[in-house]
Amino acid sequence: MAAGLCVFATILGPLPVGAAGPPSPIPSSTQWTSQGPGPAVGGQAEIPPDSEVVGAIHTVVAHPTDAKTLYVGAVNGGVWKTVNSQSANPNWKPLTDGQATSGIGALDLDPTDPQANTLWAGVGRFSSFGRLGGNRVGLYKTTDGGDTWTPVTGGGVLFGKNISGVAARGNTIVIAVDTADSFTFGNIGIWRSTDGGASFTQIGVGNGAATGLPGGVTHDLVGDPTNPARLFTSVIFANSLGGLNGVYRSDNTGATWTKVSNAAMDALLISGGATGTGNVELAVGRHNNVYAALVNAGRLSGLFRSGDGGNTWTAMDRPLTGPANSGIHPGGQGAIHLSIVADPADPNLVYIGGDRQPRRAEEGLPAPGGFPNSIGANNFSGRLFRCNATLAAGSQCSPLTHVGTASNTSPHADSREMTFDADGNLIETDDGGIYRRSSPRTAAGDWASINGNLEVSEQHDISYDTRSNTTFAGSQDNNDPHQDNPDWFILLSGDGGDTGVDNQTAAPLSIRYDSAQGLQGFVRTFWNTANNLQSFVFPPLTVIGGGPAFSGQFTTPVEVNAVAPTRLVFGGANGVYESFDQGDTIRHISPVVINGSGVDAVSYGGLGNPDLLWVGAGDRLFRRTAPHPALLTQVLTYPGTGTGRTVRDIVIDPDDAGAVYLTNLTQVYRTVDGGTTWTDVSGNLPSFQPIALRAIAYVPRADGGGPSNDALVVSTFNGIYVSYEADGFTQWSPLGTGLPNVPIFDLHYDAADRVLVAGTLGRGAWKLKISENQ
């Protein structure tokens, strides 16, 4: 549409005085508004009445004297604070939306501040969605309880470092780094500042001769609550530098270190390989007691206790249930999902959390093989235990959930961190949010959600229902939540898949498509204008035409045809499948697989041609312009071929099937002749570096049939940008205000309601209303 109107304007010359001109640019002051979820109900927890979830929270700290005050760090949603955590619906406030990035890997309240107002946050990527996140920019510091923040980069030394632990003691700041943008021994390990963060020195170097601490990967860094100068960490890959893998202790705030682990622990601290150590979490109590939890090959391999500050260690039971000895990691996700905390009063109690509950079959129990399992779990909820070192071996650990509670309750799966509030309640964070366990030392307590209005959902796909004017999304950890403000509700369990909507076929009803990972549970649902579910169908996805069985990807692209919405395309791990009957049957139309990877992006259906299909797979682009058996063929003119930059998203101009736009990692490309020629319209986008492009949306902006100034919108890992037809789509500027600095993974423009919705990886869904004259 855009190109033709520009030509006509040139031929006809200036518009007469008083004639309508093209729409002006969307005002930069246009406000993005949060859509939630905060929270979503029906999640993968077992807490009546609603099993609330909000998204993944990686870390938590509790105020030392005020049980109502908590701080959390979300995996991609920033730092939040509540001062009424014990209310029925806690109110949370986002504190770091304006900072450079929102991925939080560590939090620490400085114990040398008697008012407990000094908090340090370490930036890191710990998302279960492939550990994706924003730029690694170091630390944030507040001295007023979160009202204001100061970025701390150590003079740039911390850029690119993934901070997994932080210990702040006045002007002395110690951090742990488990990986980095450039993964070399010179960029990881323990780092220390003695000037408040102005500069940092690497402490773990070489074989450890200089400081007692060798170089290598450090997963955790914890302090002694009774001795601020005492710290503990672990190191693996030290043997690559001539040092020793092990657990280490410092008694002078990280200046020098001593190896304290014993031979049994060292035997499990393995550098790489199939049985390598993927995680180590440490906990220090108030009675010179220390605990270490080690993960190998994704599962807890050892739990150890020291009663003398780490000088000597004793192995404790690993929590097990069922004759098959199903441990705390039935899902094999211990590299991220492991939490541990020492009881603040009892020196012999420790609490430990893993990933999810096992099915009966995984526990080695007789049929039926599903739920409830041996401890009463009814779904894949949280897997947490209480262990007592005074009990006999083989009987030390008991469930902290289900039969270990008063009402068979459990938080969400995939535990990340635990602490105690000032009233002795256990606080736990996981991939569903934050939960409180009352009376944790006995089975008399229960789990409760304290998610309140937290909005930290990681959404990788988003759709908008015109009929009910609502949004729904595919999210990591919490399936496909549907909007019902202020809460959202979840239909399925597990990780969410791609989403799609058909607002035409069943009018006045809408048809929505949802699924879980691998296209499991693919469902077609029908909704009325009041946003009420009317009916649902699980399409069988029966393969016709003799093609191979469909193989889904973790997130399988599902595209509704833009002009014939009963038709769908699925981007599988083994090629492209097309359906003419809403997913009841599917036909394998192309074995597009690039370097072992499946389909990455799909755009389907153009004006006057429902068979038009564009597919991106790796750095290759494919096109079909006629119905099957016409072939999906590679577009050899696409300039991104061979660059290694994956095609992220594709959009067809709804008024011109020959005009197509796409994003790869770093460029935006345009064709106006169906792919014969291409133009790089990235323009000034590189000035916004570092930038990683994700989604693209086309916004037609003709005014009553008059001249147009269509908009092209792209999302990135640090904002949303817009360009206009009048500038050849090459001059980019930020679109709207109010968005937090968070990765924007998906965009959806709805022409009927003139709204643009964005799915963020860490701060849920956002909406921008575009007025009629814009």
Short mmCIF file of C-alpha atoms in Angstrom, two decimals, residues 359-669:
data_model
loop_
_atom_site.label_atom_id
_atom_site.label_comp_id
_atom_site.label_asym_id
_atom_site.label_seq_id
_atom_site.Cartn_x
_atom_site.Cartn_y
_atom_site.Cartn_z
CA ARG A 359 4.09 -38.54 38.63
CA ARG A 360 3.40 -41.84 40.35
CA ALA A 361 5.16 -43.67 37.52
CA GLU A 362 8.29 -41.58 38.07
CA GLU A 363 8.24 -42.63 41.73
CA GLY A 364 8.07 -46.29 40.74
CA LEU A 365 4.51 -46.70 42.04
CA PRO A 366 1.89 -49.00 40.45
CA ALA A 367 -0.67 -47.77 37.93
CA PRO A 368 -2.28 -45.38 37.42
CA GLY A 369 0.91 -43.55 36.67
CA GLY A 370 -0.29 -39.96 37.03
CA PHE A 371 -1.45 -37.99 40.07
CA PRO A 372 -1.91 -37.94 43.01
CA ASN A 373 1.58 -39.11 43.82
CA SER A 374 2.89 -40.63 47.05
CA ILE A 375 2.81 -37.36 49.02
CA GLY A 376 -0.55 -36.14 47.70
CA ALA A 377 0.54 -33.83 44.87
CA ASN A 378 -2.14 -33.39 42.23
CA ASN A 379 -0.05 -31.66 39.57
CA PHE A 380 3.50 -30.59 38.77
CA SER A 381 3.69 -28.17 41.70
CA GLY A 382 6.58 -27.30 43.99
CA ARG A 383 8.99 -29.92 45.36
CA LEU A 384 10.36 -28.83 48.76
CA PHE A 385 11.56 -30.63 51.89
CA ARG A 386 12.63 -30.04 55.48
CA CYS A 387 15.68 -32.00 56.65
CA ASN A 388 16.79 -32.61 60.23
CA ALA A 389 20.44 -33.52 60.86
CA THR A 390 19.65 -35.08 64.28
CA LEU A 391 17.52 -37.86 62.78
CA ALA A 392 18.87 -41.20 61.68
CA ALA A 393 20.16 -41.56 58.16
CA GLY A 394 17.34 -42.51 55.82
CA SER A 395 14.73 -40.56 57.81
CA GLN A 396 16.10 -37.02 57.88
CA CYS A 397 13.93 -35.38 55.21
CA SER A 398 10.16 -34.92 55.08
CA PRO A 399 7.90 -33.05 52.62
CA LEU A 400 7.36 -29.36 53.18
CA THR A 401 4.35 -29.53 50.87
CA HIS A 402 1.16 -31.63 50.52
CA VAL A 403 1.14 -34.28 53.28
CA GLY A 404 3.64 -32.10 55.10
CA THR A 405 1.10 -29.29 55.43
CA ALA A 406 -2.25 -28.81 57.13
CA SER A 407 -4.25 -28.54 53.88
CA ASN A 408 -2.21 -30.37 51.20
CA THR A 409 -0.82 -27.12 49.78
CA SER A 410 2.19 -26.39 47.62
CA PRO A 411 3.68 -23.38 45.81
CA HIS A 412 4.46 -23.30 42.11
CA ALA A 413 7.16 -25.58 40.74
CA ASP A 414 10.79 -24.66 40.07
CA SER A 415 12.13 -23.23 43.31
CA ARG A 416 14.82 -20.53 43.13
CA GLU A 417 15.42 -19.06 46.59
CA MET A 418 14.21 -19.16 50.21
CA THR A 419 14.58 -16.92 53.23
CA PHE A 420 12.81 -16.22 56.53
CA ASP A 421 10.88 -13.10 57.41
CA ALA A 422 11.22 -11.44 60.81
CA ASP A 423 8.23 -13.43 62.15
CA GLY A 424 9.74 -16.82 61.33
CA ASN A 425 7.70 -17.53 58.19
CA LEU A 426 9.47 -19.25 55.32
CA ILE A 427 9.47 -17.18 52.12
CA GLU A 428 10.08 -18.98 48.83
CA THR A 429 10.43 -17.75 45.24
CA ASP A 430 10.05 -19.83 42.10
CA ASP A 431 8.90 -19.68 38.50
CA GLY A 432 5.38 -18.83 39.62
CA GLY A 433 6.22 -15.99 41.97
CA ILE A 434 6.57 -15.68 45.74
CA TYR A 435 4.91 -17.75 48.49
CA ARG A 436 4.87 -17.93 52.29
CA ARG A 437 4.93 -21.10 54.41
CA SER A 438 3.63 -20.70 57.92
CA SER A 439 4.95 -22.90 60.78
CA PRO A 440 7.67 -24.40 58.57
CA ARG A 441 9.15 -26.55 61.37
CA THR A 442 6.01 -28.71 61.57
CA ALA A 443 3.24 -30.05 59.36
CA ALA A 444 0.75 -27.65 60.95
CA GLY A 445 1.43 -24.79 58.52
CA ASP A 446 0.35 -24.07 54.95
CA TRP A 447 1.47 -22.30 51.83
CA ALA A 448 -0.06 -18.98 50.79
CA SER A 449 0.47 -16.73 47.80
CA ILE A 450 1.93 -13.30 48.46
CA ASN A 451 2.08 -12.44 44.76
CA GLY A 452 -0.40 -9.60 45.10
CA ASN A 453 -0.14 -7.25 42.12
CA LEU A 454 3.33 -8.32 40.94
CA GLU A 455 3.57 -8.10 37.14
CA VAL A 456 6.64 -10.08 36.08
CA SER A 457 5.26 -12.53 33.52
CA GLU A 458 7.66 -13.60 30.75
CA GLN A 459 5.57 -13.47 27.58
CA HIS A 460 7.08 -14.69 24.34
CA ASP A 461 3.87 -14.52 22.26
CA ILE A 462 0.83 -12.26 22.41
CA SER A 463 -2.57 -11.96 20.71
CA TYR A 464 -5.53 -9.59 20.90
CA ASP A 465 -9.21 -10.62 20.77
CA THR A 466 -11.23 -7.93 18.96
CA ARG A 467 -14.57 -9.37 20.05
CA SER A 468 -13.91 -9.01 23.78
CA ASN A 469 -11.15 -6.37 23.56
CA THR A 470 -8.81 -8.52 25.62
CA THR A 471 -5.28 -9.83 25.41
CA PHE A 472 -3.91 -13.33 25.88
CA ALA A 473 -0.36 -14.56 25.72
CA GLY A 474 2.06 -17.46 25.66
CA SER A 475 4.29 -17.25 28.70
CA GLN A 476 7.28 -19.09 30.08
CA ASP A 477 6.44 -21.19 33.16
CA ASN A 478 2.77 -20.16 33.34
CA ASN A 479 1.25 -21.37 30.06
CA ASP A 480 -1.17 -19.13 28.13
CA PRO A 481 -2.92 -16.69 30.48
CA HIS A 482 -6.03 -14.86 29.29
CA GLN A 483 -6.86 -11.33 30.39
CA ASP A 484 -9.68 -10.72 32.86
CA ASN A 485 -8.47 -7.57 34.61
CA PRO A 486 -7.00 -7.20 37.08
CA ASP A 487 -6.42 -10.96 37.28
CA TRP A 488 -5.81 -13.23 34.31
CA PHE A 489 -6.70 -16.92 34.15
CA ILE A 490 -4.81 -19.94 32.84
CA LEU A 491 -6.35 -22.76 30.81
CA LEU A 492 -3.51 -25.29 30.66
CA SER A 493 -0.37 -26.09 32.65
CA GLY A 494 3.30 -26.09 31.81
CA ASP A 495 5.19 -23.60 29.68
CA GLY A 496 3.08 -21.65 27.22
CA GLY A 497 3.18 -21.96 23.44
CA ASP A 498 2.37 -19.64 20.57
CA THR A 499 -1.07 -18.03 20.47
CA GLY A 500 -3.45 -17.02 17.69
CA VAL A 501 -6.93 -15.59 17.23
CA ASP A 502 -9.65 -15.78 14.59
CA ASN A 503 -12.10 -12.89 15.04
CA GLN A 504 -14.16 -13.68 11.94
CA THR A 505 -15.21 -17.27 11.41
CA ALA A 506 -17.52 -17.77 14.42
CA ALA A 507 -18.78 -14.18 14.82
CA PRO A 508 -19.98 -12.87 17.19
CA LEU A 509 -17.73 -15.37 18.98
CA SER A 510 -13.97 -15.36 18.67
CA ILE A 511 -11.75 -18.40 18.30
CA ARG A 512 -8.47 -18.53 20.20
CA TYR A 513 -5.61 -20.99 19.84
CA ASP A 514 -3.39 -22.01 22.76
CA SER A 515 -0.85 -24.72 23.52
CA ALA A 516 1.94 -25.72 25.87
CA GLN A 517 5.55 -26.53 25.04
CA GLY A 518 6.03 -28.75 22.00
CA LEU A 519 2.45 -27.91 20.88
CA GLN A 520 1.15 -30.16 23.64
CA GLY A 521 -2.46 -29.56 24.61
CA PHE A 522 -3.16 -27.59 21.42
CA VAL A 523 -6.68 -26.27 21.90
CA ARG A 524 -9.27 -24.26 19.96
CA THR A 525 -11.51 -22.24 22.26
CA PHE A 526 -14.62 -20.13 21.64
CA TRP A 527 -15.31 -16.89 23.55
CA ASN A 528 -18.20 -14.44 23.65
CA THR A 529 -17.96 -10.67 23.72
CA ALA A 530 -18.04 -10.70 27.53
CA ASN A 531 -14.80 -12.72 27.52
CA ASN A 532 -16.49 -15.88 28.74
CA LEU A 533 -15.35 -19.27 27.50
CA GLN A 534 -18.19 -20.97 25.61
CA SER A 535 -16.68 -24.22 24.38
CA PHE A 536 -13.41 -25.83 23.39
CA VAL A 537 -12.01 -28.49 21.08
CA PHE A 538 -8.66 -30.28 21.14
CA PRO A 539 -7.91 -30.63 17.41
CA PRO A 540 -6.33 -34.03 16.68
CA LEU A 541 -3.72 -32.58 14.27
CA THR A 542 -4.09 -35.69 12.11
CA VAL A 543 -1.41 -35.81 9.43
CA ILE A 544 -2.87 -36.34 5.94
CA GLY A 545 -1.17 -36.83 2.61
CA GLY A 546 1.34 -39.39 3.83
CA GLY A 547 3.74 -36.96 5.50
CA PRO A 548 5.83 -37.61 8.60
CA ALA A 549 4.42 -37.27 12.11
CA PHE A 550 4.54 -33.71 13.39
CA SER A 551 7.46 -32.86 15.68
CA GLY A 552 6.94 -29.75 17.77
CA GLN A 553 9.50 -27.25 18.98
CA PHE A 554 9.68 -25.93 22.53
CA THR A 555 7.75 -22.91 21.25
CA THR A 556 6.05 -23.95 18.02
CA PRO A 557 5.01 -21.11 15.69
CA VAL A 558 1.26 -21.22 14.97
CA GLU A 559 0.01 -18.73 12.38
CA VAL A 560 -3.65 -17.96 11.57
CA ASN A 561 -4.18 -17.06 7.92
CA ALA A 562 -4.74 -13.30 7.68
CA VAL A 563 -7.43 -13.53 4.97
CA ALA A 564 -8.78 -17.10 5.39
CA PRO A 565 -8.67 -17.67 9.16
CA THR A 566 -9.86 -21.29 9.14
CA ARG A 567 -6.42 -22.06 7.71
CA LEU A 568 -3.38 -22.45 9.97
CA VAL A 569 0.32 -23.04 9.52
CA PHE A 570 2.53 -24.78 12.11
CA GLY A 571 6.30 -24.36 12.19
CA GLY A 572 7.59 -27.71 13.40
CA ALA A 573 11.01 -29.02 14.23
CA ASN A 574 10.75 -31.17 11.09
CA GLY A 575 9.22 -28.68 8.69
CA VAL A 576 6.08 -26.74 7.84
CA TYR A 577 2.55 -28.10 8.21
CA GLU A 578 -0.63 -26.54 6.82
CA SER A 579 -4.23 -27.00 7.94
CA PHE A 580 -7.41 -26.04 6.10
CA ASP A 581 -9.74 -27.03 8.96
CA GLN A 582 -8.53 -25.22 12.10
CA GLY A 583 -6.01 -27.89 13.02
CA ASP A 584 -8.17 -30.98 12.74
CA THR A 585 -5.95 -32.24 9.93
CA ILE A 586 -2.49 -31.06 8.91
CA ARG A 587 -0.36 -31.64 5.82
CA HIS A 588 3.44 -31.63 5.70
CA ILE A 589 4.24 -29.13 2.93
CA SER A 590 7.97 -28.58 3.39
CA PRO A 591 10.87 -30.16 5.31
CA VAL A 592 12.43 -26.78 6.17
CA VAL A 593 15.17 -27.46 8.72
CA ILE A 594 18.32 -25.32 8.87
CA ASN A 595 21.35 -26.56 10.80
CA GLY A 596 19.17 -28.90 12.82
CA SER A 597 16.76 -26.12 13.79
CA GLY A 598 13.11 -25.86 12.79
CA VAL A 599 10.96 -22.95 11.68
CA ASP A 600 11.51 -19.60 13.41
CA ALA A 601 9.03 -17.19 11.80
CA VAL A 602 5.85 -17.46 9.71
CA SER A 603 3.55 -14.99 7.91
CA TYR A 604 0.54 -16.49 6.15
CA GLY A 605 -2.06 -15.03 3.79
CA GLY A 606 -2.04 -11.79 1.81
CA LEU A 607 -4.61 -9.57 0.14
CA GLY A 608 -6.16 -11.58 -2.68
CA ASN A 609 -3.95 -14.61 -2.02
CA PRO A 610 -4.68 -16.87 0.96
CA ASP A 611 -1.96 -19.26 -0.24
CA LEU A 612 0.82 -16.71 0.20
CA LEU A 613 3.26 -18.05 2.77
CA TRP A 614 6.57 -16.70 4.06
CA VAL A 615 8.76 -18.77 6.38
CA GLY A 616 12.01 -17.94 8.12
CA ALA A 617 14.27 -20.76 9.28
CA GLY A 618 17.67 -19.86 10.63
CA ASP A 619 19.14 -17.23 8.33
CA ARG A 620 17.16 -18.50 5.31
CA LEU A 621 13.90 -17.16 3.91
CA PHE A 622 11.30 -19.20 2.01
CA ARG A 623 8.17 -18.26 0.03
CA ARG A 624 5.15 -19.89 -1.55
CA THR A 625 2.67 -17.98 -3.71
CA ALA A 626 0.31 -20.75 -4.91
CA PRO A 627 -1.61 -23.57 -3.22
CA HIS A 628 -0.11 -26.94 -2.37
CA PRO A 629 1.50 -28.82 -4.11
CA ALA A 630 3.32 -25.62 -5.07
CA LEU A 631 6.66 -25.66 -3.30
CA LEU A 632 7.94 -23.51 -0.51
CA THR A 633 11.16 -22.31 -2.12
CA GLN A 634 14.14 -20.40 -0.80
CA VAL A 635 14.28 -16.69 -1.59
CA LEU A 636 17.83 -16.44 -2.86
CA THR A 637 17.66 -12.65 -3.16
CA TYR A 638 17.22 -12.21 0.60
CA PRO A 639 20.39 -10.38 1.75
CA GLY A 640 20.45 -11.96 5.20
CA THR A 641 21.19 -15.43 3.86
CA GLY A 642 24.50 -16.77 5.15
CA THR A 643 24.91 -14.13 7.85
CA GLY A 644 24.00 -16.46 10.72
CA ARG A 645 21.31 -14.00 11.81
CA THR A 646 18.04 -15.83 12.43
CA VAL A 647 14.89 -14.47 10.81
CA ARG A 648 12.90 -13.38 13.87
CA ASP A 649 9.60 -12.15 12.48
CA ILE A 650 7.83 -11.46 9.17
CA VAL A 651 4.84 -9.25 8.37
CA ILE A 652 2.90 -8.74 5.14
CA ASP A 653 1.35 -5.34 4.37
CA PRO A 654 -2.40 -6.08 4.75
CA ASP A 655 -3.19 -3.88 1.72
CA ASP A 656 -0.36 -4.98 -0.57
CA ALA A 657 0.61 -8.65 -0.69
CA GLY A 658 3.84 -7.80 -2.48
CA ALA A 659 5.12 -5.65 0.37
CA VAL A 660 6.82 -7.71 3.07
CA TYR A 661 8.93 -6.70 6.06
CA LEU A 662 11.09 -8.81 8.34
CA THR A 663 13.55 -8.63 11.19
CA ASN A 664 16.61 -10.66 11.90
CA LEU A 665 18.90 -10.15 14.86
CA THR A 666 20.25 -6.79 13.71
CA GLN A 667 18.48 -5.65 10.52
CA VAL A 668 15.03 -4.72 9.20
CA TYR A 669 14.44 -5.60 5.53
#
